[in-house]
PDB file of C-alpha atoms in Angstrom:
ATOM      1  CA  MET T  19     -18.341 -10.642 -16.550  1.00 45.00           C
ATOM      2  CA  ILE T  20     -15.036 -10.548 -18.519  1.00 42.00           C
ATOM      3  CA  ARG T  21     -14.050  -7.376 -16.661  1.00 48.00           C
ATOM      4  CA  LYS T  22     -14.620  -9.113 -13.306  1.00 48.00           C
ATOM      5  CA  ILE T  23     -12.609 -12.173 -14.348  1.00 42.00           C
ATOM      6  CA  LEU T  24      -9.652 -10.036 -15.442  1.00 46.00           C
ATOM      7  CA  PHE T  25      -9.895  -8.035 -12.237  1.00 50.00           C
ATOM      8  CA  SER T  26      -9.835 -11.206 -10.125  1.00 47.00           C
ATOM      9  CA  LEU T  27      -6.711 -12.392 -11.946  1.00 46.00           C
ATOM     10  CA  VAL T  28      -4.975  -9.101 -11.179  1.00 50.00           C
ATOM     11  CA  ILE T  29      -5.830  -9.448  -7.488  1.00 49.00           C
ATOM     12  CA  LEU T  30      -4.617 -13.055  -7.427  1.00 45.00           C
ATOM     13  CA  PHE T  31      -1.276 -12.070  -8.984  1.00 46.00           C
ATOM     14  CA  GLY T  32      -0.826  -9.177  -6.562  1.00 49.00           C
ATOM     15  CA  ALA T  33      -1.594 -11.363  -3.554  1.00 44.00           C
ATOM     16  CA  THR T  34       0.978 -13.929  -4.725  1.00 41.00           C
ATOM     17  CA  VAL T  35       3.655 -11.251  -4.911  1.00 52.00           C
ATOM     18  CA  SER T  36       2.783  -9.781  -1.510  1.00 46.00           C
ATOM     19  CA  MET T  37       2.699 -13.079   0.357  1.00 45.00           C
ATOM     20  CA  ALA T  38       5.692 -14.740  -1.304  1.00 48.00           C
ATOM     21  CA  GLN T  39       7.804 -14.465   1.860  1.00 71.00           C
ATOM     22  CA  GLU T  40       7.483 -13.838   5.570  1.00 86.00           C
ATOM     23  CA  VAL T  41       7.734 -10.228   6.668  1.00 93.00           C
ATOM     24  CA  THR T  42      10.004  -9.631   9.658  1.00 93.00           C
ATOM     25  CA  THR T  43      11.580  -6.695  11.447  1.00 94.00           C
ATOM     26  CA  MET T  44      14.793  -7.487   9.581  1.00 94.00           C
ATOM     27  CA  TRP T  45      13.053  -7.726   6.201  1.00 96.00           C
ATOM     28  CA  PRO T  46       9.910  -5.560   6.310  1.00 96.00           C
ATOM     29  CA  TYR T  47       9.451  -5.532   2.536  1.00 97.00           C
ATOM     30  CA  ILE T  48       6.791  -6.749   0.123  1.00 97.00           C
ATOM     31  CA  TYR T  49       9.280  -8.533  -2.131  1.00 97.00           C
ATOM     32  CA  SER T  50      11.746 -11.216  -1.113  1.00 94.00           C
ATOM     33  CA  ASP T  51      14.538  -9.143  -2.662  1.00 96.00           C
ATOM     34  CA  PHE T  52      14.924  -5.843  -4.478  1.00 97.00           C
ATOM     35  CA  GLN T  53      13.343  -6.014  -7.935  1.00 97.00           C
ATOM     36  CA  LYS T  54      14.094  -4.165 -11.146  1.00 98.00           C
ATOM     37  CA  GLY T  55      11.745  -1.206 -11.165  1.00 98.00           C
ATOM     38  CA  THR T  56      11.024   2.130 -12.788  1.00 98.00           C
ATOM     39  CA  VAL T  57      10.141   5.188 -10.725  1.00 98.00           C
ATOM     40  CA  TYR T  58       8.409   8.202 -12.285  1.00 98.00           C
ATOM     41  CA  PHE T  59       8.775  11.553 -10.511  1.00 97.00           C
ATOM     42  CA  LYS T  60       6.729  14.760 -10.659  1.00 95.00           C
ATOM     43  CA  ASP T  61       9.583  16.653 -12.323  1.00 95.00           C
ATOM     44  CA  GLN T  62       9.532  14.171 -15.250  1.00 95.00           C
ATOM     45  CA  GLN T  63      12.696  12.439 -14.021  1.00 96.00           C
ATOM     46  CA  ILE T  64      12.851   8.643 -14.220  1.00 97.00           C
ATOM     47  CA  LEU T  65      14.837   6.288 -11.998  1.00 97.00           C
ATOM     48  CA  GLU T  66      15.562   2.709 -13.037  1.00 98.00           C
ATOM     49  CA  ALA T  67      16.997   0.710 -10.152  1.00 98.00           C
ATOM     50  CA  PRO T  68      16.422  -2.327  -7.933  1.00 98.00           C
ATOM     51  CA  VAL T  69      13.496  -1.283  -5.693  1.00 98.00           C
ATOM     52  CA  ASN T  70      11.268  -2.609  -2.935  1.00 98.00           C
ATOM     53  CA  VAL T  71       8.275  -1.371  -0.933  1.00 98.00           C
ATOM     54  CA  HIS T  72       9.099  -0.890   2.750  1.00 97.00           C
ATOM     55  CA  LEU T  73       6.140  -1.845   4.920  1.00 97.00           C
ATOM     56  CA  LEU T  74       6.679   0.441   7.904  1.00 95.00           C
ATOM     57  CA  LYS T  75       4.937   3.310   6.082  1.00 94.00           C
ATOM     58  CA  SER T  76       4.612   1.912   2.543  1.00 97.00           C
ATOM     59  CA  THR T  77       7.527   3.916   1.174  1.00 97.00           C
ATOM     60  CA  LEU T  78       9.891   3.214  -1.699  1.00 98.00           C
ATOM     61  CA  HIS T  79      13.415   1.952  -1.069  1.00 98.00           C
ATOM     62  CA  TYR T  80      15.981   1.532  -3.847  1.00 98.00           C
ATOM     63  CA  LEU T  81      19.555   0.300  -4.125  1.00 98.00           C
ATOM     64  CA  ASP T  82      22.442   2.677  -4.757  1.00 97.00           C
ATOM     65  CA  LYS T  83      25.197   0.108  -5.259  1.00 95.00           C
ATOM     66  CA  ASP T  84      25.003  -1.829  -1.954  1.00 96.00           C
ATOM     67  CA  GLN T  85      23.294   0.942   0.014  1.00 98.00           C
ATOM     68  CA  ILE T  86      19.546   1.099   0.607  1.00 98.00           C
ATOM     69  CA  ARG T  87      18.078   4.559   0.035  1.00 97.00           C
ATOM     70  CA  GLU T  88      14.569   5.898   0.546  1.00 97.00           C
ATOM     71  CA  ALA T  89      13.062   7.910  -2.292  1.00 96.00           C
ATOM     72  CA  GLU T  90      11.454  11.227  -1.402  1.00 94.00           C
ATOM     73  CA  THR T  91       7.777  10.334  -1.060  1.00 92.00           C
ATOM     74  CA  LEU T  92       6.346  13.680  -2.163  1.00 92.00           C
ATOM     75  CA  ASP T  93       8.252  13.554  -5.461  1.00 95.00           C
ATOM     76  CA  ILE T  94       6.943  10.162  -6.635  1.00 97.00           C
ATOM     77  CA  VAL T  95       4.049   9.732  -9.065  1.00 96.00           C
ATOM     78  CA  LEU T  96       4.226   6.085 -10.108  1.00 97.00           C
ATOM     79  CA  VAL T  97       6.357   3.004  -9.462  1.00 98.00           C
ATOM     80  CA  GLN T  98       6.348   0.091 -11.886  1.00 98.00           C
ATOM     81  CA  ILE T  99       7.692  -3.247 -10.587  1.00 98.00           C
ATOM     82  CA  GLY T 100       7.185  -6.029 -13.109  1.00 96.00           C
ATOM     83  CA  TYR T 101       3.448  -6.176 -13.790  1.00 94.00           C
ATOM     84  CA  ASN T 102       2.642  -4.293 -10.587  1.00 97.00           C
ATOM     85  CA  LYS T 103       1.897  -0.568 -10.449  1.00 97.00           C
ATOM     86  CA  TYR T 104       1.996   1.601  -7.333  1.00 98.00           C
ATOM     87  CA  TYR T 105       0.677   5.161  -7.305  1.00 97.00           C
ATOM     88  CA  MET T 106       1.630   7.519  -4.521  1.00 96.00           C
ATOM     89  CA  ARG T 107      -1.473   8.656  -2.644  1.00 95.00           C
ATOM     90  CA  ASN T 108      -1.667  10.157   0.864  1.00 93.00           C
ATOM     91  CA  ASN T 109       2.140   9.837   1.030  1.00 94.00           C
ATOM     92  CA  ARG T 110       1.968   6.050   0.701  1.00 96.00           C
ATOM     93  CA  LEU T 111       2.482   3.671  -2.182  1.00 97.00           C
ATOM     94  CA  MET T 112      -0.820   2.047  -3.101  1.00 97.00           C
ATOM     95  CA  HIS T 113      -0.862  -1.102  -5.199  1.00 97.00           C
ATOM     96  CA  VAL T 114      -3.193  -0.812  -8.193  1.00 97.00           C
ATOM     97  CA  LEU T 115      -5.531  -3.806  -8.410  1.00 96.00           C
ATOM     98  CA  ALA T 116      -7.557  -2.451 -11.330  1.00 92.00           C
ATOM     99  CA  GLY T 117      -7.935   0.839 -13.154  1.00 90.00           C
ATOM    100  CA  ASP T 118      -5.559   3.623 -14.116  1.00 89.00           C
ATOM    101  CA  SER T 119      -4.340   7.003 -12.862  1.00 87.00           C
ATOM    102  CA  ILE T 120      -7.819   8.520 -13.355  1.00 91.00           C
ATOM    103  CA  GLY T 121      -9.505   5.964 -11.105  1.00 94.00           C
ATOM    104  CA  PHE T 122      -8.426   2.691  -9.547  1.00 96.00           C
ATOM    105  CA  VAL T 123      -9.050   0.193  -6.783  1.00 96.00           C
ATOM    106  CA  ALA T 124      -6.009   0.105  -4.508  1.00 97.00           C
ATOM    107  CA  GLU T 125      -4.543  -2.154  -1.885  1.00 97.00           C
ATOM    108  CA  LEU T 126      -2.393  -0.733   0.919  1.00 97.00           C
ATOM    109  CA  VAL T 127      -0.282  -3.241   2.832  1.00 96.00           C
ATOM    110  CA  THR T 128       1.685  -2.243   5.922  1.00 96.00           C
ATOM    111  CA  ALA T 129       3.450  -4.236   8.624  1.00 94.00           C
ATOM    112  CA  ASP T 130       1.833  -3.957  12.032  1.00 91.00           C
ATOM    113  CA  PHE T 131       4.818  -2.935  14.171  1.00 87.00           C
ATOM    114  CA  ASN T 132       2.410  -1.888  16.932  1.00 84.00           C
ATOM    115  CA  ARG T 133       1.774  -5.552  17.731  1.00 82.00           C
ATOM    116  CA  LEU T 134       5.384  -5.790  18.896  1.00 80.00           C
ATOM    117  CA  THR T 135       5.147  -2.695  21.059  1.00 69.00           C
ATOM    118  CA  GLU T 136       1.710  -3.059  22.644  1.00 68.00           C
ATOM    119  CA  SER T 137       1.624  -2.898  26.436  1.00 51.00           C
ATOM    120  CA  GLY T 138      -0.032  -0.892  29.149  1.00 44.00           C
ATOM    121  CA  GLY T 139       1.580   2.349  30.308  1.00 42.00           C
ATOM    122  CA  ALA T 140       3.983   2.249  33.223  1.00 42.00           C
ATOM    123  CA  TYR T 141       4.748   4.849  35.899  1.00 42.00           C
ATOM    124  CA  GLY T 142       2.236   7.299  34.468  1.00 43.00           C
ATOM    125  CA  SER T 143       3.314   6.902  30.833  1.00 40.00           C
ATOM    126  CA  SER T 144       0.594   6.294  28.286  1.00 46.00           C
ATOM    127  CA  SER T 145       0.680   3.114  26.244  1.00 46.00           C
ATOM    128  CA  ASN T 146       1.206   5.257  23.106  1.00 51.00           C
ATOM    129  CA  VAL T 147       4.336   6.817  24.589  1.00 48.00           C
ATOM    130  CA  GLN T 148       5.631   3.406  25.609  1.00 50.00           C
ATOM    131  CA  ALA T 149       4.928   2.002  22.143  1.00 47.00           C
ATOM    132  CA  THR T 150       6.762   4.889  20.477  1.00 51.00           C
ATOM    133  CA  ARG T 151       9.814   4.302  22.653  1.00 51.00           C
ATOM    134  CA  LYS T 152       9.779   0.577  21.928  1.00 55.00           C
ATOM    135  CA  LEU T 153       9.429   1.189  18.192  1.00 57.00           C
ATOM    136  CA  SER T 154      12.374   3.596  18.164  1.00 60.00           C
ATOM    137  CA  SER T 155      14.492   0.987  19.936  1.00 59.00           C
ATOM    138  CA  LEU T 156      13.666  -1.787  17.440  1.00 79.00           C
ATOM    139  CA  GLU T 157      16.272  -2.746  14.878  1.00 87.00           C
ATOM    140  CA  ILE T 158      14.411  -2.374  11.600  1.00 93.00           C
ATOM    141  CA  GLY T 159      15.775  -3.524   8.283  1.00 94.00           C
ATOM    142  CA  GLY T 160      16.166  -0.726   5.758  1.00 95.00           C
ATOM    143  CA  VAL T 161      16.065   1.858   8.558  1.00 94.00           C
ATOM    144  CA  ASN T 162      18.782   0.973  11.090  1.00 92.00           C
ATOM    145  CA  ILE T 163      20.598  -1.385   8.736  1.00 94.00           C
ATOM    146  CA  THR T 164      20.945   0.015   5.218  1.00 96.00           C
ATOM    147  CA  ASN T 165      23.655  -2.193   3.717  1.00 97.00           C
ATOM    148  CA  HIS T 166      21.902  -4.619   1.370  1.00 97.00           C
ATOM    149  CA  VAL T 167      24.385  -7.483   1.777  1.00 96.00           C
ATOM    150  CA  GLU T 168      24.373  -7.210   5.574  1.00 96.00           C
ATOM    151  CA  LEU T 169      20.586  -6.991   5.705  1.00 96.00           C
ATOM    152  CA  LYS T 170      20.107 -10.081   3.543  1.00 94.00           C
ATOM    153  CA  SER T 171      22.432 -12.041   5.832  1.00 93.00           C
ATOM    154  CA  LYS T 172      20.214 -11.140   8.811  1.00 91.00           C
ATOM    155  CA  LYS T 173      16.939 -11.607   6.939  1.00 89.00           C
ATOM    156  CA  ASP T 174      15.694 -14.526   9.049  1.00 86.00           C
ATOM    157  CA  ALA T 175      16.832 -13.114  12.392  1.00 87.00           C
ATOM    158  CA  GLY T 176      13.993 -10.655  12.919  1.00 88.00           C
ATOM    159  CA  SER T 177      10.621 -10.980  14.620  1.00 90.00           C
ATOM    160  CA  LEU T 178       7.679 -12.017  12.448  1.00 92.00           C
ATOM    161  CA  LEU T 179       5.373  -9.105  11.607  1.00 92.00           C
ATOM    162  CA  PRO T 180       1.626  -9.396  10.966  1.00 92.00           C
ATOM    163  CA  LEU T 181       0.357  -7.480   7.957  1.00 94.00           C
ATOM    164  CA  THR T 182      -2.477  -4.973   7.785  1.00 93.00           C
ATOM    165  CA  LYS T 183      -4.279  -4.833   4.444  1.00 94.00           C
ATOM    166  CA  LYS T 184      -6.729  -2.095   3.489  1.00 95.00           C
ATOM    167  CA  TYR T 185      -8.564  -1.290   0.267  1.00 97.00           C
ATOM    168  CA  PHE T 186      -9.350   2.098  -1.263  1.00 97.00           C
ATOM    169  CA  ILE T 187     -11.171   3.551  -4.238  1.00 97.00           C
ATOM    170  CA  VAL T 188      -8.954   6.276  -5.676  1.00 97.00           C
ATOM    171  CA  THR T 189      -9.695   9.074  -8.137  1.00 94.00           C
ATOM    172  CA  GLU T 190      -7.493  11.919  -9.357  1.00 90.00           C
ATOM    173  CA  ASP T 191      -8.442  14.140  -6.438  1.00 89.00           C
ATOM    174  CA  GLN T 192      -9.864  11.847  -3.744  1.00 94.00           C
ATOM    175  CA  VAL T 193      -9.040   8.704  -1.785  1.00 96.00           C
ATOM    176  CA  TYR T 194     -12.112   6.852  -0.508  1.00 97.00           C
ATOM    177  CA  PRO T 195     -11.778   4.161   2.172  1.00 96.00           C
ATOM    178  CA  ALA T 196     -13.428   0.906   1.148  1.00 95.00           C
ATOM    179  CA  ASN T 197     -16.148   0.914   3.765  1.00 95.00           C
ATOM    180  CA  LYS T 198     -19.690   2.219   3.515  1.00 95.00           C
ATOM    181  CA  LYS T 199     -19.485   4.891   6.217  1.00 95.00           C
ATOM    182  CA  GLY T 200     -16.114   6.276   5.123  1.00 95.00           C
ATOM    183  CA  PHE T 201     -17.033   6.317   1.444  1.00 96.00           C
ATOM    184  CA  GLU T 202     -20.406   7.976   1.995  1.00 95.00           C
ATOM    185  CA  SER T 203     -18.938  10.629   4.310  1.00 95.00           C
ATOM    186  CA  GLN T 204     -16.794  11.947   1.446  1.00 95.00           C
ATOM    187  CA  LEU T 205     -19.649  12.261  -1.015  1.00 94.00           C
ATOM    188  CA  PRO T 206     -21.540  15.518  -1.557  1.00 93.00           C
ATOM    189  CA  ASP T 207     -25.018  15.549  -0.011  1.00 93.00           C
ATOM    190  CA  ASN T 208     -26.763  15.396  -3.396  1.00 92.00           C
ATOM    191  CA  LYS T 209     -25.113  12.050  -4.261  1.00 93.00           C
ATOM    192  CA  ARG T 210     -25.780  10.135  -1.058  1.00 94.00           C
ATOM    193  CA  ASP T 211     -29.256   8.878  -1.916  1.00 94.00           C
ATOM    194  CA  ALA T 212     -27.988   7.688  -5.290  1.00 95.00           C
ATOM    195  CA  PHE T 213     -25.080   5.982  -3.531  1.00 95.00           C
ATOM    196  CA  LYS T 214     -27.354   4.044  -1.158  1.00 93.00           C
ATOM    197  CA  LYS T 215     -29.458   2.876  -4.076  1.00 94.00           C
ATOM    198  CA  PHE T 216     -26.368   1.952  -6.100  1.00 95.00           C
ATOM    199  CA  ILE T 217     -24.731  -0.256  -3.449  1.00 93.00           C
ATOM    200  CA  LYS T 218     -28.003  -2.154  -2.935  1.00 91.00           C
ATOM    201  CA  GLN T 219     -28.480  -2.753  -6.658  1.00 93.00           C
ATOM    202  CA  ASN T 220     -24.849  -3.832  -7.154  1.00 92.00           C
ATOM    203  CA  LYS T 221     -24.540  -5.781  -3.883  1.00 91.00           C
ATOM    204  CA  ILE T 222     -21.213  -4.181  -2.985  1.00 93.00           C
ATOM    205  CA  LYS T 223     -19.099  -6.339  -0.666  1.00 92.00           C
ATOM    206  CA  TRP T 224     -16.655  -3.984   1.005  1.00 92.00           C
ATOM    207  CA  ASN T 225     -14.175  -6.663   2.014  1.00 89.00           C
ATOM    208  CA  HIS T 226     -14.039  -8.104  -1.516  1.00 90.00           C
ATOM    209  CA  PRO T 227     -11.859  -5.910  -3.761  1.00 89.00           C
ATOM    210  CA  ASP T 228     -13.306  -7.410  -6.949  1.00 89.00           C
ATOM    211  CA  SER T 229     -16.679  -5.982  -5.894  1.00 92.00           C
ATOM    212  CA  LEU T 230     -15.282  -2.474  -5.458  1.00 94.00           C
ATOM    213  CA  ILE T 231     -14.620  -1.854  -9.137  1.00 93.00           C
ATOM    214  CA  ALA T 232     -18.305  -0.944  -9.618  1.00 94.00           C
ATOM    215  CA  LEU T 233     -17.767   2.099  -7.390  1.00 95.00           C
ATOM    216  CA  LEU T 234     -15.416   3.556 -10.004  1.00 93.00           C
ATOM    217  CA  ASP T 235     -18.339   3.577 -12.431  1.00 90.00           C
ATOM    218  CA  PHE T 236     -20.531   5.246  -9.796  1.00 93.00           C
ATOM    219  CA  LEU T 237     -17.971   8.030  -9.277  1.00 92.00           C
ATOM    220  CA  LYS T 238     -17.619   8.585 -13.025  1.00 86.00           C
ATOM    221  CA  ASP T 239     -21.390   8.986 -13.364  1.00 74.00           C
TER     222      ASP T 239
END
């Protein structure tokens, strides 16, 4: 019970951080401004700088004086921003809701730019091609505009972006989507019967991240 209460508090804090400001094409970031953060790299190097999580592909941006830079995704292990931890998995920063590097429940938040580019194809072009062209023509903060002062001055000028939020159960060598079919498909055959029994006994609710912590125990067993 105590473990569940603590877990719920972590989720509540994370949600407050994520939703503290509107996300727009001019400011497609989790935080309302760049925050003091520490970045740990695979080569044991450490970067301390103002950082933010860019929501186009959940990548790390940091300030180099007044210029916004993107850190090389493949080199990152962990990002610490205040009380929030982000591990790099599947080339995206995943927010740790509970757990540690060995196993954790993660939240992945991205901005749904496709909503701004959706339309039917024209003159034989597929809708995907049209969407790609529209996306490349959008002015995106942190991508087309990389001066921090200039970007902040245009912060409220962009189009509002809806957010897409997904949950995952992450181990050292596997990332499981938080849905029954996706999770089960990545299990070995000899664990699937045990899995079906486990989720019935524990009443797993896939859209409730505080329910997913039990799956970490299942994977450890």
